[in-house]
Amino acid sequence: MRGAQFLCAFLAVAVICTFVGAGTPARKPAAELPEIKELPNPFQFADGAPVRSTKDWERRRIEIKDLFQDYMYGHMPAKPRKMTVKKGERATGEATKVTIQKLDVMLEHEGRSFTIAVTVAVPAEAKGKVPVLIQSTGFFFGKKGGEGAPGKRFKMYADRGYAVAEFNWNAVAADNARKGGIYTLFGDQIDTGTLMGWAWGIARVIDALADSVPEVDTTKVFITGHSRNGKATLVAGAFDERIALTVPSHSGAGGMPPFRLVEEFAKRNGKTEALHNIAKAFPRWFHPKFNEFIDNVDRLPVDQHMLAALVAPRALMNTEGLKDIW
């Protein structure tokens, strides 16, 4: 009997460890981490062992994701216990050949809830399932608002055979405050920064599209965003393997450029946004203790080339401006 009780206890502990990070050591303060002057090696485990196979890489990916959550972006919240999608009426523009539908995605978790309002535009004459672009409301080319005919501003996407799903990322996590959205749903139990919160919102919209929009091919999801939205785009692409193409635009510090390289560049030109700029100006975007790395960048156990590496073997297309020094 004692042997059976011991086995049950052992299994329970093993299950708990699986959910809290597969036995990942507790977070050390930045001051206790080793200095790494060069870019950290994506193909070397934390214990120094090399990555020698694709199977090794899968384990190393988990380790890298844990490090980004522990030290930079905070943790990706859990999938809520319940999701309900309320579908609005469809409207199709005769001139645009675009069908628009509103989705209210209600998320509920332990007695708390909030709703993500999503606008979905699909090519009206599509034959079969189509790829879908997910972006934040307002990130499109041309004038904002004043659509005229239904779907006018989505026409250029539909003409190329793409659906679009837009929602307000700030409604999922406030740009510079711990309020609304995920903080309503999970309260103070999470250390999630805004950028990771937006990535979580993208994941929930993919869930809703898979559940409620039959024209959309959720094996062909691509995402984009500009500036701070570009940072979140890269985080989402790194953490959600359902995203086939990740396109950050001018993502800057906290996005594509490695902090160590940016730090050196900033010393030379004085105009580049470095870790101390972004951690002081926008602390809510990151883990609550990310500011430990101000003037301490060499103690970061990861850097942004490793975030890009997490997207592999899926596609990543980075866009930058050669004159966009900041």
Coordinates of C-alpha atoms in Angstrom, one line a residue:
M1 CA 0.0 0.0 0.0
R2 CA 2.8 2.4 0.9
G3 CA 4.5 1.6 -2.4
A4 CA 1.3 2.5 -4.3
Q5 CA 0.9 5.8 -2.3
F6 CA 4.5 6.7 -3.1
L7 CA 4.0 6.0 -6.8
C8 CA 0.9 8.1 -6.9
A9 CA 2.7 11.0 -5.1
F10 CA 5.7 10.7 -7.5
L11 CA 3.4 10.8 -10.5
A12 CA 1.5 13.8 -9.1
V13 CA 4.8 15.7 -8.7
A14 CA 5.9 14.8 -12.2
V15 CA 2.6 16.1 -13.6
I16 CA 3.0 19.4 -11.7
C17 CA 6.5 19.8 -13.0
T18 CA 5.3 19.3 -16.5
F19 CA 2.9 22.2 -16.2
V20 CA 5.2 24.6 -14.5
G21 CA 8.0 24.4 -17.0
A22 CA 9.3 20.8 -17.2
G23 CA 11.5 21.2 -14.2
T24 CA 13.0 24.6 -15.2
P25 CA 15.1 26.0 -12.3
A26 CA 13.6 29.0 -10.4
R27 CA 14.3 32.4 -11.9
K28 CA 17.7 33.8 -10.7
P29 CA 18.1 37.6 -10.4
A30 CA 20.1 39.2 -13.2
A31 CA 23.0 39.9 -10.9
E32 CA 23.5 36.1 -10.3
L33 CA 23.5 35.3 -14.0
P34 CA 26.8 34.8 -15.9
E35 CA 28.0 37.5 -18.2
I36 CA 27.9 36.6 -21.9
K37 CA 29.7 39.1 -24.0
E38 CA 29.0 37.5 -27.4
L39 CA 25.6 36.6 -28.6
P40 CA 24.3 33.5 -26.6
N41 CA 24.6 30.3 -28.6
P42 CA 21.1 29.0 -29.7
F43 CA 22.7 25.5 -30.2
Q44 CA 24.0 25.1 -26.7
F45 CA 21.9 23.9 -23.8
A46 CA 22.1 25.9 -20.5
D47 CA 24.3 23.1 -19.0
G48 CA 26.8 23.6 -21.9
A49 CA 25.9 20.5 -23.9
P50 CA 25.7 21.0 -27.6
V51 CA 22.6 20.6 -29.8
R52 CA 23.4 17.8 -32.2
S53 CA 20.0 16.8 -33.7
T54 CA 16.5 18.0 -34.5
K55 CA 15.3 16.1 -31.5
D56 CA 17.8 18.1 -29.4
W57 CA 16.6 21.3 -31.0
E58 CA 13.0 20.6 -29.9
R59 CA 14.2 20.3 -26.3
R60 CA 16.4 23.4 -26.7
R61 CA 13.4 25.4 -28.1
I62 CA 11.5 24.7 -24.8
E63 CA 14.5 25.8 -22.8
I64 CA 14.8 29.1 -24.8
K65 CA 11.1 29.8 -24.6
D66 CA 11.3 29.3 -20.8
L67 CA 14.2 31.8 -20.6
F68 CA 12.3 34.4 -22.7
Q69 CA 9.3 34.0 -20.4
D70 CA 11.3 34.1 -17.2
Y71 CA 13.5 37.1 -18.1
M72 CA 12.0 39.2 -20.9
Y73 CA 8.4 39.0 -21.8
G74 CA 6.7 37.3 -18.9
H75 CA 4.7 34.1 -19.2
M76 CA 2.2 33.2 -21.9
P77 CA -1.1 32.9 -19.9
A78 CA -3.1 29.6 -20.0
K79 CA -5.8 29.0 -22.6
P80 CA -9.0 30.1 -20.9
R81 CA -11.4 27.4 -19.7
K82 CA -14.1 28.4 -22.0
M83 CA -14.5 30.2 -25.4
T84 CA -17.8 31.2 -26.9
V85 CA -17.9 32.8 -30.4
K86 CA -20.9 34.9 -31.4
K87 CA -21.1 35.4 -35.1
G88 CA -22.6 38.6 -36.6
E89 CA -24.5 38.9 -39.9
R90 CA -22.4 38.7 -43.1
A91 CA -22.3 41.5 -45.6
T92 CA -20.8 41.2 -49.1
G93 CA -19.8 44.1 -51.3
E94 CA -20.8 43.6 -54.9
A95 CA -18.0 45.9 -56.1
T96 CA -15.4 44.6 -53.7
K97 CA -16.3 40.9 -53.7
V98 CA -15.4 40.9 -50.0
T99 CA -17.6 39.3 -47.3
I100 CA -17.3 40.9 -43.9
Q101 CA -18.4 39.3 -40.6
K102 CA -18.0 40.4 -37.0
L103 CA -17.1 37.8 -34.3
D104 CA -17.4 38.4 -30.6
V105 CA -15.0 36.0 -28.9
M106 CA -16.0 35.6 -25.3
L107 CA -13.3 34.2 -23.1
E108 CA -14.1 32.9 -19.6
H109 CA -11.8 31.7 -16.9
E110 CA -12.6 30.9 -13.2
G111 CA -15.6 33.3 -13.1
R112 CA -14.1 36.2 -15.0
S113 CA -14.5 37.1 -18.7
F114 CA -13.8 39.5 -21.4
T115 CA -14.6 39.7 -25.1
I116 CA -12.3 40.2 -28.2
A117 CA -14.2 41.9 -31.1
V118 CA -12.8 40.5 -34.4
T119 CA -13.5 41.7 -37.9
V120 CA -13.1 38.9 -40.5
A121 CA -12.9 39.7 -44.3
V122 CA -12.9 36.8 -46.8
P123 CA -12.9 36.7 -50.6
A124 CA -16.5 36.3 -51.5
E125 CA -15.7 34.2 -54.6
A126 CA -13.0 32.0 -52.9
K127 CA -13.1 28.3 -53.9
G128 CA -12.0 26.3 -50.9
K129 CA -10.1 27.5 -47.8
V130 CA -7.9 30.6 -48.0
P131 CA -4.8 31.8 -46.0
V132 CA -5.6 34.4 -43.4
L133 CA -3.7 37.5 -42.3
I134 CA -4.0 38.4 -38.6
Q135 CA -3.2 42.0 -37.6
S136 CA -4.2 44.7 -35.2
T137 CA -7.1 47.0 -36.1
G138 CA -5.7 50.0 -38.0
F139 CA -2.7 48.3 -39.5
F140 CA -3.5 48.5 -43.2
F141 CA -2.4 50.6 -46.1
G142 CA -4.6 53.5 -47.2
K143 CA -7.0 55.8 -45.3
K144 CA -8.4 54.7 -42.0
G145 CA -12.1 54.3 -41.7
G146 CA -14.8 55.3 -44.3
E147 CA -14.9 51.9 -46.0
G148 CA -17.8 52.9 -48.3
A149 CA -18.7 49.6 -50.0
P150 CA -18.4 46.7 -47.5
G151 CA -14.9 45.4 -47.5
K152 CA -13.4 48.3 -49.5
R153 CA -10.1 48.5 -47.6
F154 CA -9.8 44.7 -47.6
K155 CA -10.1 44.4 -51.3
M156 CA -6.4 44.3 -52.1
Y157 CA -6.0 41.3 -49.8
A158 CA -9.1 39.5 -51.2
D159 CA -7.9 40.1 -54.8
R160 CA -4.9 38.0 -53.9
G161 CA -6.9 35.3 -52.3
Y162 CA -6.3 36.2 -48.6
A163 CA -8.7 36.5 -45.7
V164 CA -8.0 39.1 -43.0
A165 CA -8.8 38.9 -39.3
E166 CA -8.4 42.2 -37.3
F167 CA -8.8 43.0 -33.7
N168 CA -7.7 45.7 -31.3
W169 CA -4.6 44.3 -29.6
N170 CA -4.8 47.0 -26.9
A171 CA -8.1 45.5 -25.8
V172 CA -6.3 42.3 -24.9
A173 CA -3.5 44.0 -23.0
A174 CA -3.3 47.8 -22.4
D175 CA -0.4 49.4 -24.1
N176 CA 1.3 50.7 -21.0
A177 CA -0.8 49.5 -18.0
R178 CA -1.7 46.3 -16.3
K179 CA -5.4 46.6 -16.8
G180 CA -8.2 45.2 -19.0
G181 CA -8.1 42.0 -21.1
I182 CA -5.8 39.3 -19.8
Y183 CA -5.4 41.2 -16.5
T184 CA -9.2 41.1 -16.1
L185 CA -9.2 37.4 -16.9
F186 CA -6.2 36.3 -14.8
G187 CA -5.8 39.1 -12.3
D188 CA -2.4 39.5 -10.6
Q189 CA -1.5 35.9 -10.9
I190 CA 0.4 36.5 -14.1
D191 CA 3.7 38.3 -14.8
T192 CA 2.8 38.8 -18.5
G193 CA 4.0 41.9 -20.3
T194 CA 1.9 43.6 -23.0
L195 CA 3.9 42.1 -25.9
M196 CA 3.3 38.6 -24.7
G197 CA -0.3 39.5 -23.9
W198 CA -0.8 40.5 -27.5
A199 CA 0.8 37.2 -28.7
W200 CA -1.7 35.4 -26.4
G201 CA -4.6 37.3 -28.0
I202 CA -3.4 36.3 -31.5
A203 CA -3.5 32.7 -30.3
R204 CA -7.1 33.0 -29.1
V205 CA -8.2 34.6 -32.4
I206 CA -6.6 31.6 -34.3
D207 CA -8.7 29.4 -32.0
A208 CA -11.8 31.3 -32.9
L209 CA -11.1 31.2 -36.6
A210 CA -10.6 27.5 -36.6
D211 CA -13.9 27.0 -34.7
S212 CA -16.1 29.5 -36.5
V213 CA -14.9 30.5 -40.0
P214 CA -14.9 27.6 -42.4
E215 CA -13.4 29.5 -45.3
V216 CA -10.2 30.2 -43.4
D217 CA -7.3 27.7 -43.6
T218 CA -5.7 27.9 -40.1
T219 CA -2.7 25.9 -41.4
K220 CA -1.9 29.0 -43.4
V221 CA -2.0 31.8 -40.8
F222 CA 0.3 34.8 -41.3
I223 CA 0.7 37.8 -39.0
T224 CA 2.2 41.2 -39.2
G225 CA 2.5 44.4 -37.2
H226 CA 4.5 47.6 -37.2
S227 CA 6.9 49.0 -34.5
R228 CA 5.6 47.8 -31.1
N229 CA 3.1 45.6 -32.9
G230 CA 6.1 44.2 -34.9
K231 CA 7.7 43.2 -31.6
A232 CA 4.5 41.3 -30.6
T233 CA 4.3 39.8 -34.0
L234 CA 7.7 38.2 -33.5
V235 CA 6.8 37.0 -30.0
A236 CA 3.6 35.4 -31.4
G237 CA 5.4 33.7 -34.2
A238 CA 8.0 32.3 -31.9
F239 CA 5.5 30.9 -29.4
D240 CA 2.6 29.6 -31.6
E241 CA 3.6 27.0 -34.1
R242 CA 0.3 27.3 -36.0
I243 CA 1.6 30.6 -37.5
A244 CA 3.1 29.7 -40.9
L245 CA 4.6 33.1 -41.8
T246 CA 5.7 35.8 -39.3
V247 CA 6.3 39.3 -40.7
P248 CA 7.5 41.9 -38.1
S249 CA 7.8 45.4 -39.5
H250 CA 10.4 47.9 -38.1
S251 CA 10.2 46.0 -34.8
G252 CA 13.2 47.7 -33.2
A253 CA 14.5 47.0 -29.6
G254 CA 12.6 44.1 -28.1
G255 CA 11.9 42.8 -31.6
M256 CA 14.4 41.6 -34.2
P257 CA 17.7 43.4 -33.3
P258 CA 19.8 41.7 -30.6
F259 CA 20.1 43.9 -27.5
R260 CA 23.8 43.3 -27.3
L261 CA 24.4 44.6 -30.8
V262 CA 22.0 47.5 -30.4
E263 CA 23.9 48.5 -27.2
E264 CA 27.1 48.8 -29.1
F265 CA 25.5 50.6 -32.0
A266 CA 23.9 53.1 -29.6
K267 CA 27.3 53.9 -28.0
R268 CA 28.6 54.9 -31.4
N269 CA 25.6 56.9 -32.8
G270 CA 23.7 57.9 -29.7
K271 CA 20.3 57.7 -31.5
T272 CA 19.4 54.0 -31.4
E273 CA 16.8 52.7 -28.9
A274 CA 18.7 50.4 -26.6
L275 CA 17.6 48.3 -23.6
H276 CA 17.7 51.1 -21.1
N277 CA 15.5 53.3 -23.3
I278 CA 12.8 50.8 -23.8
A279 CA 12.8 49.2 -20.3
K280 CA 12.5 52.7 -18.7
A281 CA 9.9 54.1 -21.2
F282 CA 7.7 51.0 -21.6
P283 CA 8.2 48.7 -18.6
R284 CA 4.7 47.2 -18.9
W285 CA 5.7 45.6 -22.3
F286 CA 8.1 43.2 -20.5
H287 CA 8.5 41.0 -17.5
P288 CA 8.1 43.1 -14.3
K289 CA 11.8 42.5 -13.5
F290 CA 13.2 43.1 -17.0
N291 CA 14.6 46.4 -15.7
E292 CA 17.3 44.4 -13.9
F293 CA 19.1 44.2 -17.2
I294 CA 19.5 48.0 -17.6
D295 CA 23.2 48.6 -17.9
N296 CA 23.5 44.9 -17.4
V297 CA 22.7 43.6 -20.9
D298 CA 25.5 41.0 -21.0
R299 CA 23.7 39.1 -18.3
L300 CA 20.7 38.4 -20.5
P301 CA 20.6 34.6 -20.9
V302 CA 19.0 35.1 -24.3
D303 CA 18.9 37.6 -27.1
Q304 CA 16.7 38.4 -30.1
H305 CA 18.4 36.2 -32.6
M306 CA 17.2 33.3 -30.5
L307 CA 13.6 34.6 -30.6
A308 CA 13.8 34.6 -34.4
A309 CA 15.3 31.1 -34.2
L310 CA 12.2 29.9 -32.4
V311 CA 10.2 30.6 -35.5
A312 CA 12.2 28.0 -37.5
P313 CA 11.5 25.9 -39.5
R314 CA 8.5 28.1 -40.3
A315 CA 8.9 31.2 -42.4
L316 CA 10.1 34.6 -41.1
M317 CA 10.2 37.7 -43.2
N318 CA 11.7 40.8 -41.5
T319 CA 11.2 44.3 -42.9
E320 CA 13.3 47.2 -41.7
G321 CA 14.1 50.7 -43.0
L322 CA 17.8 51.4 -43.6
K323 CA 17.3 55.0 -42.3
D324 CA 15.2 54.0 -39.3
I325 CA 18.0 54.2 -36.8
W326 CA 15.7 54.3 -33.8

